[in-house]
Amino acid sequence: MGSNSGSPSRQVTPADQIEELHMATRRLMKTENRSEAATAAVKTATAILDFPFSVFWTANDGVLRAEAISEPLREYVAVPEDPGQVMQHERGSWLWAHYERDETQTVLVDEEKAASDAPLHGGIVVPLSGHGLLTAGTDVKAEPTEREAQLADILGKNVLSTLDRIEREQELKRQRDNLDLLNQIVRHDLTNHLQTISGRAELLRDQCSGDAIEHVDGIQESSQAATELLETAGNLASVMQQTEWETEPVALGPVLSSVIEDITATYTDAQVTVPDALPSAQVEADELLSSVFRNVLTNAIQHNDSATPSVVVDVTDDGDVLQVTVADNGPGIPDEQKRTVFERGKKRPNSAGTGVGLYLVRTLVDAYGGDVWVEDNEPTGAVVGLALQKATDDA
């Protein structure tokens, strides 16, 4: 194996090499950007091969630039903190030709071909698809062995997989950031416009009579429905951006009570019956728990064909869970639709809505570790049931 500046070579056993590859895989899995991956790749190539001159080359605009170099190589590079300034191979160079061949190869290198002053003689070139190259060089005047090339190739595949993962994650982050910005802009501007429409309709109502009042009421109802849909869509956008979900203890009573108060103020023609006292227990949830209750209650009223929509809310403490039921006196939900009504785009029979409200409910309740279902109400209507896990301290 190779040595640096005349220092004795460390004997790397096959067991050492395999162990280092395993450790490298774990390190690569934790890297969050290309720079970290490049550094890890260089350190591993140096360790498993005992080749002192390892380099991670980034391919960009027809040039291979050194992004990370091994420690023994630093003393031969004029700008070790930024080796890409001086260590470069342009399109048409011998190293670029290896990059384009896209296969791991062993090479013998004339010192005149090297991009540094290191006494480089033999090496292994591992292309990393469009990302660049990983090279490992030695001062030993002999071509690297087939086993060394195989080890370098395995490392290269792990590095390539890591770089592809990082690239996907960065693209997803950009998409999430763009979606979040769009969500904020749309929700803010449209909410303001809808509030203006509703306010002006209310002023216009005082100046109308007869059939005109009915049209004004229709404007306000549509404005209210659009506002609710906008809030649901915004919450759904927030949910869709989640990659990891963390719940926290949330007091169910105050959240449910606040939502019921808003619902009764909005739908003055509906009768909403609630327990005399709501439990003080906490459940595993987050700040979107109110959206769960709001969407269930809104659906029970909006899709109710009774002259006076009636909704009965009940809460039962069932040991490790709190069960919340919302029973209405509407048309009910057919048996064949009870299991699908919470799916994306599905909705109650004869509904003009989008179906995203109950889909959001299911998504959130699943994230909380709970359950949601539909059953028949007697004598007519539907009952939506929610089972929410109690917080650990309350269980």
XYZ file of C-alpha atoms in Angstrom:
395
model
C 0.000 0.000 0.000
C 1.024 3.627 -0.384
C 2.670 5.933 2.099
C 3.001 9.700 2.411
C 6.331 11.585 2.528
C 8.262 8.419 3.324
C 6.221 7.537 6.417
C 5.628 3.812 7.030
C 2.434 2.365 5.629
C -0.319 1.235 7.953
C -1.350 -2.327 7.245
C -5.097 -2.339 6.533
C -6.605 -5.801 6.927
C -9.689 -6.983 4.960
C -11.659 -6.951 8.221
C -10.611 -3.325 8.784
C -11.731 -2.419 5.289
C -15.165 -4.006 5.653
C -15.693 -2.382 9.044
C -14.693 1.003 7.645
C -17.156 0.582 4.774
C -19.960 -0.182 7.238
C -19.048 2.863 9.319
C -18.869 4.988 6.180
C -22.358 3.928 5.163
C -23.708 5.019 8.540
C -21.859 8.339 8.297
C -23.129 8.975 4.799
C -26.712 8.299 5.868
C -26.408 11.194 8.350
C -24.958 13.747 5.923
C -27.255 16.634 5.036
C -25.447 18.297 2.133
C -22.944 17.574 -0.625
C -20.035 19.135 1.239
C -20.509 16.770 4.189
C -20.855 13.798 1.846
C -17.702 14.809 -0.051
C -15.664 15.037 3.153
C -16.955 11.674 4.390
C -16.196 10.048 1.040
C -12.615 11.316 0.999
C -11.927 10.209 4.570
C -13.319 6.758 3.870
C -11.418 6.281 0.614
C -8.188 7.176 2.405
C -8.944 4.845 5.313
C -10.073 1.687 3.515
C -7.425 1.802 0.770
C -4.564 3.397 2.710
C -4.167 5.682 -0.314
C -3.083 9.102 1.009
C -4.235 11.268 -1.907
C -8.025 11.143 -2.094
C -10.161 13.818 -3.807
C -13.847 14.479 -4.349
C -14.269 16.301 -7.670
C -17.427 18.254 -8.487
C -18.459 18.379 -12.158
C -19.833 21.731 -13.252
C -19.789 23.676 -16.540
C -17.273 21.377 -18.187
C -14.786 21.511 -15.302
C -13.920 19.069 -12.517
C -13.023 21.019 -9.366
C -11.691 19.573 -6.120
C -14.313 20.064 -3.413
C -12.740 17.959 -0.673
C -9.226 16.530 -0.314
C -7.579 14.122 2.123
C -5.433 15.437 4.958
C -2.103 14.088 3.590
C -2.781 15.853 0.284
C -3.279 19.263 1.862
C 0.468 19.987 2.216
C 0.853 19.671 -1.564
C -1.960 22.083 -2.428
C -1.381 25.844 -2.546
C -4.876 26.681 -1.257
C -5.886 23.698 0.929
C -8.935 25.539 2.339
C -10.336 25.926 -1.187
C -8.589 23.312 -3.365
C -10.997 23.888 -6.234
C -9.177 27.140 -6.999
C -6.042 25.325 -8.137
C -7.020 21.663 -8.546
C -9.044 21.489 -11.747
C -9.422 19.303 -14.815
C -11.229 20.773 -17.805
C -13.243 18.984 -20.450
C -10.853 17.054 -22.688
C -8.344 16.243 -19.943
C -7.414 12.677 -19.049
C -9.495 12.806 -15.846
C -12.506 14.221 -17.663
C -12.269 11.283 -20.085
C -12.509 8.880 -17.138
C -15.466 10.844 -15.802
C -17.300 10.467 -19.105
C -16.607 6.720 -19.265
C -18.710 6.367 -16.118
C -17.048 3.225 -14.732
C -14.593 2.560 -11.934
C -11.055 2.162 -13.273
C -7.496 1.779 -12.001
C -4.901 4.132 -13.493
C -1.200 4.856 -13.534
C -0.626 8.592 -13.363
C 2.314 10.597 -14.618
C 3.123 13.329 -12.103
C 2.770 15.871 -14.893
C -0.913 14.945 -15.185
C -1.614 15.536 -11.499
C -3.425 18.692 -10.423
C -1.151 19.082 -7.372
C 2.482 18.623 -6.459
C 1.802 15.319 -4.718
C 4.035 12.386 -5.751
C 1.135 10.594 -7.372
C 1.728 7.378 -9.325
C -1.247 5.011 -9.087
C -4.910 5.615 -8.455
C -8.534 4.587 -8.718
C -11.159 6.699 -10.461
C -14.799 6.293 -9.367
C -17.343 8.299 -11.414
C -20.391 9.553 -9.480
C -22.794 10.039 -12.369
C -23.505 13.733 -12.956
C -22.217 14.706 -9.510
C -18.525 14.295 -10.268
C -15.721 11.908 -9.354
C -14.075 10.290 -6.378
C -10.377 9.529 -6.833
C -7.938 7.768 -4.534
C -4.228 8.046 -5.310
C -1.016 6.508 -3.993
C 2.687 7.245 -4.305
C 3.410 3.546 -4.919
C 4.600 2.956 -8.479
C 2.166 0.148 -9.182
C -1.348 -0.172 -10.509
C -3.935 -0.655 -7.714
C -5.224 -4.182 -7.244
C -8.580 -5.519 -8.348
C -9.713 -5.828 -4.715
C -8.846 -2.192 -4.063
C -10.849 -1.206 -7.131
C -13.818 -3.274 -5.914
C -13.735 -1.590 -2.503
C -13.568 1.830 -4.119
C -16.476 0.913 -6.410
C -18.637 -0.167 -3.435
C -17.810 3.085 -1.671
C -18.642 5.014 -4.838
C -22.081 3.411 -5.087
C -22.808 4.375 -1.467
C -21.636 7.921 -2.097
C -23.719 8.182 -5.266
C -26.799 6.949 -3.427
C -26.167 9.561 -0.741
C -25.738 12.379 -3.261
C -28.963 11.393 -5.041
C -30.784 11.340 -1.688
C -29.455 14.777 -0.748
C -30.445 16.147 -4.141
C -33.997 14.762 -3.763
C -34.298 16.122 -0.238
C -33.112 19.564 -1.310
C -35.574 19.595 -4.191
C -38.396 18.559 -1.864
C -37.396 21.312 0.546
C -37.486 23.870 -2.271
C -40.913 22.632 -3.276
C -42.151 22.765 0.331
C -40.776 26.279 0.767
C -42.443 27.420 -2.451
C -45.715 25.783 -1.451
C -45.520 27.396 1.968
C -44.928 30.835 0.428
C -47.777 30.361 -2.042
C -50.015 29.126 0.763
C -49.283 32.194 2.879
C -49.816 34.636 0.007
C -53.033 33.050 -1.229
C -54.542 32.632 2.222
C -53.697 36.180 3.270
C -54.888 37.939 0.108
C -57.968 35.832 -0.527
C -59.062 36.020 3.100
C -58.861 39.797 2.949
C -60.883 39.897 -0.280
C -63.528 37.540 1.123
C -63.860 39.625 4.258
C -64.386 42.695 2.084
C -67.043 40.896 0.022
C -68.888 39.745 3.136
C -68.704 43.176 4.764
C -69.990 45.007 1.692
C -72.758 42.456 1.242
C -73.860 43.129 4.808
C -73.967 46.889 4.092
C -75.842 46.237 0.860
C -78.415 44.077 2.659
C -79.619 47.084 4.662
C -80.522 48.811 1.411
C -82.297 45.892 -0.234
C -85.745 44.376 -0.051
C -87.664 41.459 -1.500
C -85.763 39.035 -3.718
C -82.619 41.171 -3.567
C -82.101 40.212 0.082
C -82.058 36.550 -0.899
C -79.294 37.233 -3.414
C -77.274 39.164 -0.834
C -77.672 36.285 1.617
C -76.416 33.964 -1.101
C -73.315 36.150 -1.549
C -72.577 36.003 2.160
C -73.115 32.250 2.315
C -70.774 31.703 -0.628
C -68.212 34.021 0.927
C -68.378 32.099 4.200
C -68.054 28.753 2.413
C -65.054 30.026 0.450
C -63.416 31.280 3.661
C -63.874 27.881 5.308
C -62.568 26.067 2.228
C -59.557 28.378 2.139
C -58.755 27.578 5.763
C -59.141 23.847 5.153
C -56.954 24.001 2.042
C -54.318 25.939 3.971
C -54.319 23.421 6.782
C -54.107 20.573 4.268
C -51.128 22.279 2.601
C -49.424 22.474 5.999
C -50.115 18.787 6.594
C -48.754 17.802 3.183
C -45.465 19.561 3.963
C -44.907 17.509 7.106
C -42.127 14.934 6.886
C -42.032 14.046 10.566
C -44.973 14.446 12.887
C -44.651 15.451 16.517
C -47.667 15.567 18.793
C -48.016 17.257 22.146
C -50.558 17.222 24.982
C -53.546 19.393 24.024
C -56.496 20.047 26.327
C -59.493 18.770 24.377
C -62.215 20.677 26.245
C -61.134 24.276 25.495
C -60.393 23.494 21.830
C -63.757 21.797 21.248
C -65.614 24.487 23.169
C -64.012 27.271 21.106
C -64.862 25.544 17.816
C -68.487 24.961 18.867
C -68.796 28.628 19.811
C -67.565 29.683 16.352
C -69.846 27.192 14.603
C -72.998 28.294 16.465
C -72.184 31.952 15.726
C -71.731 31.191 12.024
C -74.677 28.827 11.526
C -77.389 30.564 13.535
C -80.155 28.381 12.065
C -78.600 25.159 13.374
C -79.128 23.604 16.783
C -75.901 22.399 18.366
C -76.229 20.417 21.590
C -73.141 19.919 23.764
C -72.484 18.251 27.133
C -72.914 20.365 30.241
C -69.243 19.863 31.040
C -66.368 18.835 28.797
C -63.542 16.658 30.167
C -60.328 18.330 31.298
C -58.123 15.541 29.917
C -55.417 16.169 27.339
C -54.983 14.258 24.092
C -52.043 13.681 21.775
C -52.489 16.275 19.004
C -51.159 19.637 17.807
C -52.408 23.099 16.868
C -54.543 21.679 14.044
C -56.853 19.750 16.387
C -59.394 22.581 16.093
C -59.492 21.968 12.336
C -60.553 18.361 12.986
C -63.570 19.421 15.033
C -64.429 22.358 12.770
C -64.530 20.217 9.636
C -66.634 17.471 11.239
C -69.154 19.960 12.643
C -69.287 22.027 9.461
C -69.946 18.914 7.390
C -72.732 17.846 9.735
C -74.484 21.201 9.221
C -73.719 22.074 5.614
C -74.796 18.695 4.261
C -77.964 18.551 6.343
C -81.272 18.657 4.424
C -83.475 19.093 7.500
C -85.449 22.290 7.967
C -83.533 22.830 11.190
C -80.122 21.126 11.170
C -79.497 19.478 14.518
C -76.083 18.367 15.732
C -75.400 16.594 19.027
C -71.819 16.527 20.314
C -70.820 14.049 22.997
C -67.512 13.165 24.663
C -66.797 9.885 26.453
C -63.771 9.039 28.563
C -62.838 5.493 27.602
C -59.675 4.847 29.570
C -56.730 5.462 27.252
C -58.806 7.406 24.721
C -61.390 10.152 24.570
C -64.217 9.477 22.140
C -65.904 12.441 20.509
C -69.090 11.808 18.524
C -70.924 14.267 16.267
C -74.450 13.073 15.404
C -76.647 14.895 12.873
C -80.226 14.548 11.583
C -79.309 14.830 7.929
C -79.703 12.309 5.080
C -77.033 9.960 6.433
C -74.298 8.189 4.509
C -74.901 4.932 2.593
C -73.086 1.871 3.893
C -70.977 1.546 0.730
C -69.624 5.076 1.276
C -68.938 4.928 4.997
C -65.413 3.583 4.521
C -64.496 5.861 1.612
C -65.961 9.199 2.696
C -62.637 10.120 4.370
C -60.555 9.437 1.257
C -59.113 12.260 -0.797
C -61.713 13.799 -3.095
C -64.563 11.739 -1.644
C -67.566 13.516 -0.144
C -71.033 13.019 1.230
C -73.841 12.103 -1.184
C -75.213 15.058 -3.183
C -72.473 17.295 -1.779
C -71.213 20.217 -3.833
C -68.023 20.414 -1.779
C -64.506 19.318 -2.664
C -64.198 16.427 -0.227
C -60.962 17.757 1.289
C -62.467 18.504 4.720
C -63.016 14.929 5.852
C -59.786 13.856 4.145
C -57.963 16.400 6.315
C -59.784 15.018 9.365
C -58.604 11.474 8.649
C -55.049 12.610 7.882
C -54.748 14.519 11.140
C -56.397 11.885 13.325
C -54.133 9.198 11.837
C -51.108 11.391 12.592
C -52.309 11.717 16.186
C -52.497 7.927 16.512
C -56.291 7.986 16.733
C -59.202 6.667 14.699
C -62.252 8.076 12.884
C -65.362 6.345 11.573
C -68.953 6.843 10.422
C -72.093 5.033 11.556
C -75.848 5.523 11.231
C -77.805 7.817 13.547
C -81.301 6.975 14.699
C -83.875 7.656 13.386
C -81.970 9.410 10.595
C -78.615 10.978 9.893
C -75.003 10.060 10.495
C -72.625 9.872 13.441
C -68.950 10.696 12.989
C -66.815 9.206 15.741
C -63.317 10.286 16.746
C -61.067 8.314 19.100
C -58.128 10.397 20.329
C -55.273 9.020 22.420
C -54.967 10.554 25.850
C -51.676 12.278 26.599
C -49.339 10.131 28.673
C -49.908 12.085 31.858
C -53.670 11.650 31.529
C -53.783 8.037 30.345
